[in-house]
Every structure is written in structure tokens, then in C-alpha cells.
Amino acid sequence: MFTIQRLQSTSDGEPLVELSSVQFPSVREIGVPELRHLVCKCIAVNQHVASEWNVPYDSPSFIVPDTSVSLSCSPEDHLASTTRSLRNHVLMTYRRMHSRLHNPSTHPTRLIYQSTPTEVFFAWKTDSFEMFCTLEPLTSKTLLNEIRKTLLKWFTSRKHQLFSLCSPTF
């Protein structure tokens, strides 16, 4: 309660209003057609932002199965379970890449490129941010350089909107 009163007494609670109006960025607005999902961390303020989930990690369209086949769960339950499983796979991969970026027993790692038959994962660590991305499966390392440039421009231009860089003291 004290924190809210303090925020309201300084700037009429403007920081709270700004933070509450921020939307998750959509992968379309970032400008990388191959991008499926993105998580960014601003190191200076230790804050994270993630994009909205995109196909196939949002609820993809579901083809109704043949009714002659008996299902143990409803199509909606199966779809929700599949979606959760796909998202969990992405987040677990991000965690493993994060561990590799911060492993003190290995040489300092700044970039990780991991390709699977269903997606490409990319982790990038700089002095000011960390970024974890999921891309379309046919994204090449060559194309990744262009994607990095686009993501850097997007991050630099939007970081004041995405993160609370000048938070008031309490």
C-alpha cells in the first residue's frame, strides 16, 4: 500500500499508468517474418519482455478428427495440451540457452544458434540486453545476421516503451 501511495504522490502515478498500458509486442510489428517468438531482457534494469505467442504456439486451427475414431479427450483439450507442450518446449530451450550463455566454466558465449527440424532457436547476449528467439525452421545462419540487425534496431527504438528505465524511488 505504501508503494502505491508513494507512486501516486510522485507524478500522479504516471509510471504505473505507463506500465499498465504497455502491450506485448506482436511478432508482426517487429519486422522479422521468420520470427515466431521473442524474449528480451534489458540488463540495466533487470526487466524482461516477451512477444505474443504466434503460430504454432498460439491455438492453431484444429482439424476435427474423424468421428469414427474414439478420443479419450475432447479436441479442445487435445489442442490446449499440444499448445502448452509446444510453449513449454520453447521456454525450456530458452532456459538451456540462458544457462549456456552464463556458464562460468566455459568460454564467454555471446551467440547461440540451434536448429531443429521444427524451429530455429537463437540466443544473443550483449552488455545491454539478452535476447532469445524462436524462428522458422529454414532460417539460415546467413539470414540470421540480417535478423540480428533488424532486432537490434527494433530493440533500440522501443526499449523506452518496453521497459521502465527511469523508475521512481520508493
PDB file of C-alpha atoms in Angstrom:
ATOM      1  CA  MET A   1       0.000   0.000   0.000  1.00  0.00           C
ATOM      2  CA  PHE A   2       2.841   2.395   0.850  1.00  0.00           C
ATOM      3  CA  THR A   3       4.391   1.850  -2.592  1.00  0.00           C
ATOM      4  CA  ILE A   4       1.162   2.749  -4.396  1.00  0.00           C
ATOM      5  CA  GLN A   5       0.699   5.861  -2.224  1.00  0.00           C
ATOM      6  CA  ARG A   6       4.279   6.884  -2.925  1.00  0.00           C
ATOM      7  CA  LEU A   7       3.800   6.419  -6.675  1.00  0.00           C
ATOM      8  CA  GLN A   8       0.597   8.424  -6.605  1.00  0.00           C
ATOM      9  CA  SER A   9       2.264  11.246  -4.692  1.00  0.00           C
ATOM     10  CA  THR A  10       5.078  11.423  -7.253  1.00  0.00           C
ATOM     11  CA  SER A  11       3.964  12.180 -10.805  1.00  0.00           C
ATOM     12  CA  ASP A  12       0.327  11.320 -10.018  1.00  0.00           C
ATOM     13  CA  GLY A  13       1.052   7.628 -10.550  1.00  0.00           C
ATOM     14  CA  GLU A  14       2.207   8.262 -14.113  1.00  0.00           C
ATOM     15  CA  PRO A  15       4.770   5.393 -14.078  1.00  0.00           C
ATOM     16  CA  LEU A  16       2.010   2.933 -13.158  1.00  0.00           C
ATOM     17  CA  VAL A  17      -0.260   4.208 -15.902  1.00  0.00           C
ATOM     18  CA  GLU A  18       2.554   3.907 -18.452  1.00  0.00           C
ATOM     19  CA  LEU A  19       3.446   0.372 -17.391  1.00  0.00           C
ATOM     20  CA  SER A  20      -0.160  -0.791 -17.363  1.00  0.00           C
ATOM     21  CA  SER A  21      -0.772   0.473 -20.898  1.00  0.00           C
ATOM     22  CA  VAL A  22       2.142  -1.420 -22.471  1.00  0.00           C
ATOM     23  CA  GLN A  23       1.046  -4.234 -24.770  1.00  0.00           C
ATOM     24  CA  PHE A  24       3.076  -7.328 -25.521  1.00  0.00           C
ATOM     25  CA  PRO A  25       4.767  -6.697 -28.857  1.00  0.00           C
ATOM     26  CA  SER A  26       3.435  -8.787 -31.709  1.00  0.00           C
ATOM     27  CA  VAL A  27       5.979 -10.578 -33.868  1.00  0.00           C
ATOM     28  CA  ARG A  28       4.487  -8.858 -36.941  1.00  0.00           C
ATOM     29  CA  GLU A  29       5.322  -5.372 -35.637  1.00  0.00           C
ATOM     30  CA  ILE A  30       8.950  -6.357 -35.025  1.00  0.00           C
ATOM     31  CA  GLY A  31       9.513  -6.720 -38.771  1.00  0.00           C
ATOM     32  CA  VAL A  32      11.085 -10.177 -38.984  1.00  0.00           C
ATOM     33  CA  PRO A  33       8.824 -12.530 -40.989  1.00  0.00           C
ATOM     34  CA  GLU A  34      10.709 -15.621 -39.766  1.00  0.00           C
ATOM     35  CA  LEU A  35      10.189 -14.729 -36.098  1.00  0.00           C
ATOM     36  CA  ARG A  36       7.809 -16.910 -34.085  1.00  0.00           C
ATOM     37  CA  HIS A  37       8.566 -15.774 -30.521  1.00  0.00           C
ATOM     38  CA  LEU A  38      10.926 -13.411 -28.735  1.00  0.00           C
ATOM     39  CA  VAL A  39      12.050 -12.711 -25.164  1.00  0.00           C
ATOM     40  CA  CYS A  40      14.247  -9.684 -24.389  1.00  0.00           C
ATOM     41  CA  LYS A  41      15.931  -8.750 -21.140  1.00  0.00           C
ATOM     42  CA  CYS A  42      17.184  -5.236 -20.502  1.00  0.00           C
ATOM     43  CA  ILE A  43      20.220  -5.847 -18.302  1.00  0.00           C
ATOM     44  CA  ALA A  44      20.403  -2.299 -16.876  1.00  0.00           C
ATOM     45  CA  VAL A  45      17.018  -2.615 -15.142  1.00  0.00           C
ATOM     46  CA  ASN A  46      16.746  -6.427 -14.994  1.00  0.00           C
ATOM     47  CA  GLN A  47      13.364  -6.469 -16.756  1.00  0.00           C
ATOM     48  CA  HIS A  48      12.019  -8.890 -19.359  1.00  0.00           C
ATOM     49  CA  VAL A  49       9.515  -8.521 -22.160  1.00  0.00           C
ATOM     50  CA  ALA A  50       8.150 -11.250 -24.413  1.00  0.00           C
ATOM     51  CA  SER A  51       6.259 -11.132 -27.668  1.00  0.00           C
ATOM     52  CA  GLU A  52       2.805 -12.565 -28.032  1.00  0.00           C
ATOM     53  CA  TRP A  53       2.747 -16.247 -28.889  1.00  0.00           C
ATOM     54  CA  ASN A  54       2.483 -16.802 -32.630  1.00  0.00           C
ATOM     55  CA  VAL A  55       1.633 -19.810 -34.803  1.00  0.00           C
ATOM     56  CA  PRO A  56       2.220 -22.658 -33.971  1.00  0.00           C
ATOM     57  CA  TYR A  57       2.418 -21.680 -30.282  1.00  0.00           C
ATOM     58  CA  ASP A  58      -0.916 -19.918 -30.090  1.00  0.00           C
ATOM     59  CA  SER A  59      -4.027 -22.018 -30.519  1.00  0.00           C
ATOM     60  CA  PRO A  60      -3.567 -23.148 -34.119  1.00  0.00           C
ATOM     61  CA  SER A  61      -6.549 -24.050 -36.215  1.00  0.00           C
ATOM     62  CA  PHE A  62      -7.688 -27.521 -35.419  1.00  0.00           C
ATOM     63  CA  ILE A  63      -8.973 -30.030 -37.963  1.00  0.00           C
ATOM     64  CA  VAL A  64     -11.820 -32.017 -36.496  1.00  0.00           C
ATOM     65  CA  PRO A  65     -10.782 -35.668 -36.381  1.00  0.00           C
ATOM     66  CA  ASP A  66     -12.745 -38.460 -37.995  1.00  0.00           C
ATOM     67  CA  THR A  67     -15.735 -39.114 -35.744  1.00  0.00           C
ATOM     68  CA  SER A  68     -15.378 -42.855 -36.158  1.00  0.00           C
ATOM     69  CA  VAL A  69     -12.188 -42.687 -34.085  1.00  0.00           C
ATOM     70  CA  SER A  70     -12.783 -42.570 -30.355  1.00  0.00           C
ATOM     71  CA  LEU A  71     -10.814 -39.888 -28.495  1.00  0.00           C
ATOM     72  CA  SER A  72     -10.098 -40.035 -24.795  1.00  0.00           C
ATOM     73  CA  CYS A  73     -10.300 -36.235 -24.595  1.00  0.00           C
ATOM     74  CA  SER A  74     -12.135 -33.522 -26.465  1.00  0.00           C
ATOM     75  CA  PRO A  75     -10.491 -31.830 -29.477  1.00  0.00           C
ATOM     76  CA  GLU A  76     -10.271 -28.596 -27.451  1.00  0.00           C
ATOM     77  CA  ASP A  77      -8.458 -30.360 -24.597  1.00  0.00           C
ATOM     78  CA  HIS A  78      -6.069 -32.000 -27.052  1.00  0.00           C
ATOM     79  CA  LEU A  79      -5.396 -28.644 -28.724  1.00  0.00           C
ATOM     80  CA  ALA A  80      -4.765 -26.905 -25.389  1.00  0.00           C
ATOM     81  CA  SER A  81      -2.432 -29.702 -24.310  1.00  0.00           C
ATOM     82  CA  THR A  82      -0.490 -29.526 -27.585  1.00  0.00           C
ATOM     83  CA  THR A  83      -0.203 -25.744 -27.358  1.00  0.00           C
ATOM     84  CA  ARG A  84       1.053 -25.939 -23.744  1.00  0.00           C
ATOM     85  CA  SER A  85       3.549 -28.608 -24.750  1.00  0.00           C
ATOM     86  CA  LEU A  86       4.913 -26.512 -27.642  1.00  0.00           C
ATOM     87  CA  ARG A  87       5.243 -23.415 -25.451  1.00  0.00           C
ATOM     88  CA  ASN A  88       6.912 -25.420 -22.696  1.00  0.00           C
ATOM     89  CA  HIS A  89       9.419 -26.773 -25.228  1.00  0.00           C
ATOM     90  CA  VAL A  90      10.306 -23.220 -26.334  1.00  0.00           C
ATOM     91  CA  LEU A  91      10.697 -21.958 -22.765  1.00  0.00           C
ATOM     92  CA  MET A  92      12.820 -24.959 -21.733  1.00  0.00           C
ATOM     93  CA  THR A  93      15.076 -24.346 -24.735  1.00  0.00           C
ATOM     94  CA  TYR A  94      15.419 -20.674 -23.718  1.00  0.00           C
ATOM     95  CA  ARG A  95      16.391 -21.806 -20.192  1.00  0.00           C
ATOM     96  CA  ARG A  96      19.064 -24.162 -21.542  1.00  0.00           C
ATOM     97  CA  MET A  97      20.455 -21.436 -23.813  1.00  0.00           C
ATOM     98  CA  HIS A  98      20.450 -18.982 -20.889  1.00  0.00           C
ATOM     99  CA  SER A  99      22.479 -21.478 -18.843  1.00  0.00           C
ATOM    100  CA  ARG A 100      24.957 -21.848 -21.697  1.00  0.00           C
ATOM    101  CA  LEU A 101      25.309 -18.054 -22.039  1.00  0.00           C
ATOM    102  CA  HIS A 102      26.032 -17.698 -18.315  1.00  0.00           C
ATOM    103  CA  ASN A 103      28.082 -20.846 -17.659  1.00  0.00           C
ATOM    104  CA  PRO A 104      31.247 -19.703 -15.828  1.00  0.00           C
ATOM    105  CA  SER A 105      33.169 -22.903 -16.634  1.00  0.00           C
ATOM    106  CA  THR A 106      33.167 -22.292 -20.407  1.00  0.00           C
ATOM    107  CA  HIS A 107      34.490 -19.529 -22.619  1.00  0.00           C
ATOM    108  CA  PRO A 108      32.220 -16.487 -22.694  1.00  0.00           C
ATOM    109  CA  THR A 109      29.433 -17.192 -25.157  1.00  0.00           C
ATOM    110  CA  ARG A 110      27.624 -14.337 -26.893  1.00  0.00           C
ATOM    111  CA  LEU A 111      25.650 -16.121 -29.623  1.00  0.00           C
ATOM    112  CA  ILE A 112      23.896 -19.467 -29.793  1.00  0.00           C
ATOM    113  CA  TYR A 113      22.280 -20.880 -32.922  1.00  0.00           C
ATOM    114  CA  GLN A 114      20.361 -24.137 -32.523  1.00  0.00           C
ATOM    115  CA  SER A 115      18.478 -25.732 -35.393  1.00  0.00           C
ATOM    116  CA  THR A 116      15.851 -28.475 -35.127  1.00  0.00           C
ATOM    117  CA  PRO A 117      13.505 -29.905 -37.772  1.00  0.00           C
ATOM    118  CA  THR A 118      10.630 -27.773 -36.425  1.00  0.00           C
ATOM    119  CA  GLU A 119      12.291 -24.463 -35.464  1.00  0.00           C
ATOM    120  CA  VAL A 120      15.497 -22.489 -35.085  1.00  0.00           C
ATOM    121  CA  PHE A 121      16.475 -21.059 -31.715  1.00  0.00           C
ATOM    122  CA  PHE A 122      18.772 -18.118 -31.299  1.00  0.00           C
ATOM    123  CA  ALA A 123      20.227 -16.525 -28.159  1.00  0.00           C
ATOM    124  CA  TRP A 124      22.207 -13.301 -28.162  1.00  0.00           C
ATOM    125  CA  LYS A 125      23.914 -11.650 -25.201  1.00  0.00           C
ATOM    126  CA  THR A 126      25.364  -8.131 -25.258  1.00  0.00           C
ATOM    127  CA  ASP A 127      26.393  -5.755 -22.494  1.00  0.00           C
ATOM    128  CA  SER A 128      22.967  -4.078 -22.544  1.00  0.00           C
ATOM    129  CA  PHE A 129      20.499  -6.861 -23.378  1.00  0.00           C
ATOM    130  CA  GLU A 130      19.863 -10.568 -23.802  1.00  0.00           C
ATOM    131  CA  MET A 131      17.567 -11.865 -26.499  1.00  0.00           C
ATOM    132  CA  PHE A 132      16.064 -15.315 -27.037  1.00  0.00           C
ATOM    133  CA  CYS A 133      14.233 -16.026 -30.297  1.00  0.00           C
ATOM    134  CA  THR A 134      12.370 -18.813 -31.997  1.00  0.00           C
ATOM    135  CA  LEU A 135      12.418 -18.673 -35.786  1.00  0.00           C
ATOM    136  CA  GLU A 136      11.050 -20.604 -38.746  1.00  0.00           C
ATOM    137  CA  PRO A 137      12.881 -23.929 -39.296  1.00  0.00           C
ATOM    138  CA  LEU A 138      14.550 -22.932 -42.580  1.00  0.00           C
ATOM    139  CA  THR A 139      16.226 -19.801 -41.180  1.00  0.00           C
ATOM    140  CA  SER A 140      19.902 -19.944 -42.159  1.00  0.00           C
ATOM    141  CA  LYS A 141      22.886 -18.567 -40.284  1.00  0.00           C
ATOM    142  CA  THR A 142      23.408 -16.116 -43.148  1.00  0.00           C
ATOM    143  CA  LEU A 143      19.877 -14.755 -42.807  1.00  0.00           C
ATOM    144  CA  LEU A 144      20.362 -14.603 -39.048  1.00  0.00           C
ATOM    145  CA  ASN A 145      22.825 -11.704 -39.441  1.00  0.00           C
ATOM    146  CA  GLU A 146      20.119  -9.608 -41.134  1.00  0.00           C
ATOM    147  CA  ILE A 147      17.622 -10.661 -38.475  1.00  0.00           C
ATOM    148  CA  ARG A 148      20.054  -9.581 -35.735  1.00  0.00           C
ATOM    149  CA  LYS A 149      20.390  -6.129 -37.314  1.00  0.00           C
ATOM    150  CA  THR A 150      16.604  -5.757 -37.537  1.00  0.00           C
ATOM    151  CA  LEU A 151      16.117  -6.927 -33.940  1.00  0.00           C
ATOM    152  CA  LEU A 152      18.812  -4.550 -32.698  1.00  0.00           C
ATOM    153  CA  LYS A 153      17.118  -1.591 -34.444  1.00  0.00           C
ATOM    154  CA  TRP A 154      13.726  -2.623 -33.056  1.00  0.00           C
ATOM    155  CA  PHE A 155      15.070  -3.095 -29.524  1.00  0.00           C
ATOM    156  CA  THR A 156      16.955   0.210 -29.545  1.00  0.00           C
ATOM    157  CA  SER A 157      13.965   2.166 -30.837  1.00  0.00           C
ATOM    158  CA  ARG A 158      11.434   0.567 -28.460  1.00  0.00           C
ATOM    159  CA  LYS A 159      13.324  -0.006 -25.205  1.00  0.00           C
ATOM    160  CA  HIS A 160      11.918   3.159 -23.563  1.00  0.00           C
ATOM    161  CA  GLN A 161       8.396   1.915 -24.298  1.00  0.00           C
ATOM    162  CA  LEU A 162       9.033  -1.700 -23.278  1.00  0.00           C
ATOM    163  CA  PHE A 163      10.972  -1.168 -20.058  1.00  0.00           C
ATOM    164  CA  SER A 164      10.690   1.137 -17.074  1.00  0.00           C
ATOM    165  CA  LEU A 165      14.130   2.707 -17.417  1.00  0.00           C
ATOM    166  CA  CYS A 166      13.545   5.693 -15.121  1.00  0.00           C
ATOM    167  CA  SER A 167      11.601   4.249 -12.232  1.00  0.00           C
ATOM    168  CA  PRO A 168      10.921   6.463  -9.217  1.00  0.00           C
ATOM    169  CA  THR A 169      12.480   5.660  -5.866  1.00  0.00           C
ATOM    170  CA  PHE A 170      10.238   4.466  -3.050  1.00  0.00           C
TER     171      PHE A 170
END
